[in-house]
Amino acid sequence: MKSLAQNYRSQCPLSAALEMIGDKWSLLIVRDMCMGKSRYGDFQNSPEGIPSNILANRLRQLEENGIIKKQPYQTNPPRYEYLLSPKGADLLPVLQQLGLWAHRYVPGSMPPPDDFMAAKPEELLAGK
Amino acid sequence: MKSLAQNYRSQCPLSAALEMIGDKWSLLIVRDMCMGKSRYGDFQNSPEGIPSNILANRLRQLEENGIIKKQPYQTNPPRYEYLLSPKGADLLPVLQQLGLWAHRYVPGSMPPPDDFMAAKPEELLAGK
DNA sequence: TCCTATCACTTGCTAATTGCAAGTGACCAG
DNA sequence: CTGGTCACTTGCAATTAGCAAGTGATAGGA
């Protein structure tokens, strides 16, 4: 996670948020994690087809920003999975609103899945 | 606004939304418009200091995506202002959630202003 | 033992985007 | 005729994105 005295463009919370997650891919990874995905390969297999180097970079940034945590799930060979932190899980309401908005205004987009809309941040932490 | 048969990366509404507004500046412009700003110079004077060419580009994209509308406010010299469409105004709940999130987790960020949190999409349209 | 496969990345390289600084065009006021 | 305002545009260097291919650790099978 970035150290304390972070210098953002302004003191506006929205602006700070966009400096962390304002791009085309970061929130898609968070979306996948909200849906139970946790491994590098899972994220790569999402239909949007994130390039591998971008994925590695975004996972690093999300971890630096305290939104996700990287944890080993086996030691031989060493392999890691990615889990939402409380900060990351609390992005769920944002994603839910954004999903609703897009479904309302983007012709041809699917409605957000029921389990996604019914989820709550607390449920996304440890016990899957 | 982009024509119908738009080809997005996937049918996921979140993904489509991020193709429209997934960058560090677009939602800041929408934020400013939610706060009553409407002119090029207003946006440029926001504390984040958006570069002029980026601002022009983002206003064009937001208009193409039907989020804002460009309207003349005087004819000599021809000058335009930018207003939220219903689609744009309905981004307010997303911004409110994101503002709350960031204020909760970004040390040093201001709370979202009261009038911003109290606003409703309908109020952002014609009658200011 | 050697071969193949899996998973999680990294590297190289080109193309596109960003951001800074400066410039432009239309007009108005003195 | 000069200077100023507003809303952009342009040029250019620097950063970032994206594609394709490669790497390293290990397991499993012939």
Coordinates of C-alpha atoms (C1' of nucleotides) in Angstrom, one line a residue:
Chain A
M1 CA 0.0 0.0 0.0
K2 CA 1.2 3.5 -0.8
S3 CA 2.7 5.1 2.3
L4 CA 0.9 7.8 4.3
A5 CA 1.6 11.3 2.9
Q6 CA 0.4 10.4 -0.6
N7 CA 0.4 13.3 -2.9
Y8 CA -2.7 13.2 -5.0
R9 CA -3.7 15.9 -7.6
S10 CA -6.2 17.4 -5.2
Q11 CA -7.9 16.7 -2.0
C12 CA -11.1 15.6 -3.8
P13 CA -11.9 12.0 -2.9
L14 CA -13.1 11.3 -6.4
S15 CA -9.9 12.5 -7.9
A16 CA -7.9 10.3 -5.5
A17 CA -10.1 7.3 -6.4
L18 CA -9.5 7.9 -10.1
E19 CA -5.8 8.1 -9.6
M20 CA -6.0 4.6 -8.1
I21 CA -8.6 2.9 -10.3
G22 CA -9.2 5.2 -13.2
D23 CA -8.4 3.0 -16.1
K24 CA -10.1 0.5 -18.4
W25 CA -8.9 -2.7 -16.5
S26 CA -8.5 -2.3 -12.8
L27 CA -12.2 -2.5 -11.9
L28 CA -12.6 -5.4 -14.2
I29 CA -10.2 -7.3 -12.1
V30 CA -12.1 -6.3 -9.0
R31 CA -15.3 -7.4 -10.7
D32 CA -13.8 -10.8 -11.3
M33 CA -12.7 -11.1 -7.7
C34 CA -16.2 -10.1 -6.6
M35 CA -17.4 -13.1 -8.6
G36 CA -15.0 -15.5 -6.8
K37 CA -12.1 -15.5 -9.2
S38 CA -8.7 -15.3 -7.5
R39 CA -6.0 -16.6 -9.8
Y40 CA -3.9 -15.0 -12.6
G41 CA -5.2 -17.4 -15.1
D42 CA -8.8 -16.7 -14.1
F43 CA -8.4 -13.0 -14.8
Q44 CA -6.7 -13.8 -18.1
N45 CA -9.6 -16.0 -19.2
S46 CA -12.2 -13.3 -18.7
P47 CA -13.9 -12.4 -22.0
E48 CA -12.3 -9.0 -22.3
G49 CA -8.9 -10.6 -22.8
I50 CA -6.6 -8.4 -20.7
P51 CA -3.0 -8.5 -22.0
S52 CA -0.7 -10.4 -19.7
N53 CA 1.7 -7.6 -19.0
I54 CA -1.1 -5.2 -18.2
L55 CA -2.7 -7.8 -15.8
A56 CA 0.6 -8.2 -13.9
N57 CA 1.0 -4.5 -13.7
R58 CA -2.6 -3.8 -12.5
L59 CA -2.4 -6.6 -9.9
R60 CA 0.8 -4.9 -8.6
Q61 CA -0.9 -1.5 -8.5
L62 CA -4.0 -2.8 -6.8
E63 CA -1.9 -4.4 -4.2
E64 CA 0.2 -1.2 -3.7
N65 CA -3.1 0.6 -3.2
G66 CA -4.3 -1.9 -0.6
I67 CA -7.2 -3.0 -2.7
I68 CA -6.1 -6.6 -3.0
K69 CA -3.8 -8.9 -1.2
K70 CA -1.4 -11.5 -2.7
Q71 CA -1.2 -14.8 -0.9
P72 CA 0.5 -18.1 -1.5
Y73 CA -1.8 -21.0 -2.1
Q74 CA 0.9 -23.6 -2.6
T75 CA 4.6 -23.6 -2.1
N76 CA 5.9 -26.0 -4.8
P77 CA 6.1 -24.4 -7.2
P78 CA 5.4 -21.1 -5.4
R79 CA 2.0 -19.9 -6.6
Y80 CA -0.1 -17.0 -5.5
E81 CA -3.7 -16.0 -5.5
Y82 CA -5.3 -12.6 -5.1
L83 CA -8.0 -11.7 -2.5
L84 CA -9.9 -8.6 -1.9
S85 CA -9.0 -6.5 1.2
P86 CA -11.9 -4.7 3.0
K87 CA -11.0 -1.6 1.0
G88 CA -11.3 -3.6 -2.2
A89 CA -14.5 -5.3 -1.1
D90 CA -16.1 -2.0 -0.4
L91 CA -15.8 -1.1 -4.0
L92 CA -18.7 -3.5 -4.6
P93 CA -21.4 -0.8 -4.2
V94 CA -19.6 1.4 -6.8
L95 CA -19.5 -1.5 -9.2
Q96 CA -23.1 -2.3 -8.6
Q97 CA -24.1 1.2 -9.4
L98 CA -22.0 1.4 -12.4
G99 CA -23.3 -2.0 -13.7
L100 CA -26.8 -0.8 -13.3
W101 CA -26.1 2.5 -15.1
A102 CA -24.4 0.8 -18.0
H103 CA -27.1 -1.8 -18.4
R104 CA -29.7 1.0 -18.5
Y105 CA -27.9 3.0 -21.1
V106 CA -25.7 0.7 -23.1
P107 CA -27.8 -1.1 -25.7
G108 CA -27.0 -4.8 -25.9
S109 CA -25.3 -5.0 -22.5
M110 CA -26.3 -7.8 -20.2
P111 CA -28.0 -7.0 -16.9
P112 CA -25.6 -7.4 -13.9
P113 CA -25.9 -11.0 -12.7
D114 CA -28.3 -11.5 -9.8
D115 CA -25.6 -12.9 -7.5
F116 CA -23.5 -9.9 -8.2
M117 CA -26.2 -7.5 -7.4
A118 CA -27.2 -9.4 -4.3
A119 CA -23.7 -9.6 -2.9
K120 CA -22.5 -7.5 0.1
P121 CA -18.9 -6.4 0.7
E122 CA -18.5 -8.5 3.9
E123 CA -19.3 -11.7 2.0
L124 CA -16.4 -11.1 -0.3
L125 CA -13.6 -11.4 2.3
A126 CA -12.4 -14.7 3.8
G127 CA -15.0 -17.4 3.5
K128 CA -15.5 -16.7 -0.2
Chain B
M1 CA -23.5 9.4 -29.5
K2 CA -22.0 6.2 -30.7
S3 CA -24.3 4.5 -33.2
L4 CA -26.3 1.4 -32.2
A5 CA -24.3 -1.8 -33.0
Q6 CA -21.4 -0.7 -30.8
N7 CA -18.8 -3.3 -30.5
Y8 CA -17.5 -3.4 -26.9
R9 CA -14.9 -5.9 -25.6
S10 CA -17.7 -8.0 -24.0
Q11 CA -21.4 -7.9 -23.1
C12 CA -20.6 -7.1 -19.5
P13 CA -22.1 -3.7 -18.6
L14 CA -19.2 -2.8 -16.4
S15 CA -16.8 -3.4 -19.2
A16 CA -18.8 -1.2 -21.5
A17 CA -19.0 1.5 -18.9
L18 CA -15.2 1.4 -18.5
E19 CA -14.7 1.7 -22.2
M20 CA -16.7 5.0 -22.0
I21 CA -15.5 6.5 -18.8
G22 CA -12.5 4.4 -17.6
D23 CA -9.8 7.0 -17.4
K24 CA -8.5 9.5 -14.9
W25 CA -10.3 12.6 -16.2
S26 CA -13.8 11.9 -17.6
L27 CA -15.6 11.4 -14.3
L28 CA -13.9 14.5 -13.0
I29 CA -15.6 16.5 -15.7
V30 CA -18.9 14.9 -14.8
R31 CA -18.2 15.7 -11.2
D32 CA -17.7 19.4 -12.1
M33 CA -20.9 19.4 -14.1
C34 CA -22.8 17.9 -11.2
M35 CA -21.5 20.8 -9.2
G36 CA -22.9 23.3 -11.7
K37 CA -19.9 24.0 -13.9
S38 CA -20.6 24.1 -17.6
R39 CA -17.9 25.9 -19.4
Y40 CA -14.5 24.9 -20.8
G41 CA -12.8 27.4 -18.6
D42 CA -14.6 26.2 -15.5
F43 CA -13.3 22.7 -16.1
Q44 CA -9.8 23.9 -16.7
N45 CA -9.8 25.8 -13.5
S46 CA -10.6 22.8 -11.3
P47 CA -7.7 22.1 -8.9
E48 CA -6.6 18.9 -10.7
G49 CA -5.4 21.0 -13.7
I50 CA -6.5 19.0 -16.6
P51 CA -4.4 19.7 -19.7
S52 CA -6.3 21.6 -22.3
N53 CA -5.9 19.1 -25.2
I54 CA -7.1 16.3 -22.9
L55 CA -10.1 18.3 -21.8
A56 CA -11.1 19.0 -25.4
N57 CA -10.7 15.4 -26.2
R58 CA -12.7 14.2 -23.2
L59 CA -15.6 16.6 -23.9
R60 CA -15.7 15.2 -27.4
Q61 CA -15.8 11.6 -26.2
L62 CA -18.4 12.3 -23.5
E63 CA -20.6 14.0 -26.1
E64 CA -20.1 11.0 -28.5
N65 CA -21.1 8.7 -25.8
G66 CA -24.3 10.7 -25.0
I67 CA -23.2 11.7 -21.5
I68 CA -23.1 15.4 -22.2
K69 CA -24.6 17.8 -24.7
K70 CA -22.8 20.8 -26.2
Q71 CA -25.0 23.9 -26.6
P72 CA -24.3 27.5 -27.7
Y73 CA -24.8 30.1 -25.0
Q74 CA -23.9 33.0 -27.2
T75 CA -23.5 33.5 -30.9
N76 CA -20.9 36.3 -31.2
P77 CA -18.3 35.0 -30.9
P78 CA -19.8 31.5 -31.0
R79 CA -19.4 30.0 -27.5
Y80 CA -20.6 26.7 -26.2
E81 CA -21.4 25.2 -22.8
Y82 CA -21.7 21.6 -21.8
L83 CA -24.7 20.1 -20.0
L84 CA -25.4 16.7 -18.6
S85 CA -27.8 14.5 -20.5
P86 CA -30.1 12.1 -18.5
K87 CA -27.5 9.4 -19.1
G88 CA -24.8 11.7 -17.7
A89 CA -26.9 12.8 -14.7
D90 CA -27.5 9.2 -13.8
L91 CA -23.8 8.8 -13.2
L92 CA -24.4 10.8 -10.0
P93 CA -25.1 7.7 -7.8
V94 CA -21.9 6.1 -9.1
L95 CA -19.9 9.2 -8.2
Q96 CA -21.5 9.5 -4.8
Q97 CA -20.6 5.9 -4.0
L98 CA -17.1 6.4 -5.3
G99 CA -16.7 9.6 -3.3
L100 CA -17.8 7.9 -0.1
W101 CA -15.4 5.0 -0.8
A102 CA -12.4 7.2 -1.3
H103 CA -13.2 9.4 1.6
R104 CA -13.3 6.3 3.8
Y105 CA -10.1 4.8 2.6
V106 CA -7.9 7.7 1.3
P107 CA -6.2 9.4 4.2
G108 CA -6.3 13.2 3.8
S109 CA -9.2 13.3 1.4
M110 CA -12.0 15.6 2.0
P111 CA -15.5 14.3 2.6
P112 CA -17.8 14.7 -0.4
P113 CA -19.5 18.0 -0.1
D114 CA -23.0 17.9 1.4
D115 CA -24.7 19.4 -1.6
F116 CA -23.0 16.8 -3.8
M117 CA -24.2 14.0 -1.6
A118 CA -27.7 15.4 -1.3
A119 CA -28.1 15.9 -5.1
K120 CA -30.3 13.8 -7.3
P121 CA -29.9 13.1 -11.0
E122 CA -33.2 14.8 -12.0
E123 CA -32.0 18.1 -10.4
L124 CA -28.9 18.2 -12.6
L125 CA -30.7 18.6 -15.9
A126 CA -32.3 21.7 -17.3
G127 CA -33.3 24.1 -14.4
K128 CA -29.9 23.6 -12.8
Chain C
dT1 C1' 15.7 -39.9 -18.0
dC2 C1' 13.4 -37.2 -21.2
dC3 C1' 9.3 -35.1 -22.9
dT4 C1' 5.4 -32.4 -22.5
dA5 C1' 2.3 -29.6 -20.0
dT6 C1' 0.8 -26.0 -16.5
dC7 C1' 0.9 -21.7 -14.3
dA8 C1' 2.4 -17.2 -13.5
dC9 C1' 4.6 -14.2 -15.0
dT10 C1' 8.5 -11.2 -18.1
dT11 C1' 10.6 -9.2 -22.1
dG12 C1' 10.9 -6.8 -26.6
dC13 C1' 9.0 -3.9 -29.6
dT14 C1' 5.7 -1.0 -31.9
dA15 C1' 1.6 1.9 -31.6
dA16 C1' -1.3 4.9 -29.2
dT17 C1' -2.1 8.1 -25.6
dT18 C1' -0.7 11.7 -22.3
dG19 C1' 0.8 16.0 -20.9
dC20 C1' 3.3 20.3 -21.4
dA21 C1' 3.9 24.6 -23.6
dA22 C1' 2.8 27.5 -27.0
dG23 C1' -0.2 29.2 -30.6
dT24 C1' -4.7 30.4 -33.1
dG25 C1' -9.1 32.6 -34.2
dA26 C1' -13.1 35.1 -33.2
dC27 C1' -14.6 38.8 -31.1
dC28 C1' -15.0 43.0 -27.6
dA29 C1' -13.4 47.2 -25.0
dG30 C1' -10.6 51.2 -24.6
Chain D
dC1 C1' -5.0 49.7 -33.2
dT2 C1' -3.9 47.4 -28.9
dG3 C1' -4.7 44.3 -25.5
dG4 C1' -7.6 41.0 -23.4
dT5 C1' -10.9 36.9 -23.0
dC6 C1' -12.5 32.4 -24.2
dA7 C1' -12.3 28.1 -26.3
dC8 C1' -9.9 25.6 -28.3
dT9 C1' -5.6 23.4 -31.5
dT10 C1' -0.9 22.1 -32.6
dG11 C1' 3.8 20.2 -32.0
dC12 C1' 6.5 17.3 -29.7
dA13 C1' 8.6 14.5 -26.0
dA14 C1' 7.5 11.1 -22.7
dT15 C1' 4.7 7.6 -20.8
dT16 C1' 1.6 3.8 -21.3
dA17 C1' -0.8 0.1 -23.9
dG18 C1' -1.0 -4.0 -26.3
dC19 C1' 0.7 -7.9 -29.0
dA20 C1' 3.5 -11.9 -29.4
dA21 C1' 6.9 -14.6 -27.7
dG22 C1' 9.8 -16.3 -24.1
dT23 C1' 11.1 -17.9 -19.2
dG24 C1' 11.4 -20.6 -14.8
dA25 C1' 9.7 -23.7 -11.5
dT26 C1' 7.7 -28.0 -11.2
dA27 C1' 4.6 -32.1 -12.0
dG28 C1' 3.2 -36.1 -14.6
dG29 C1' 3.8 -39.6 -17.9
dA30 C1' 6.4 -42.8 -21.5

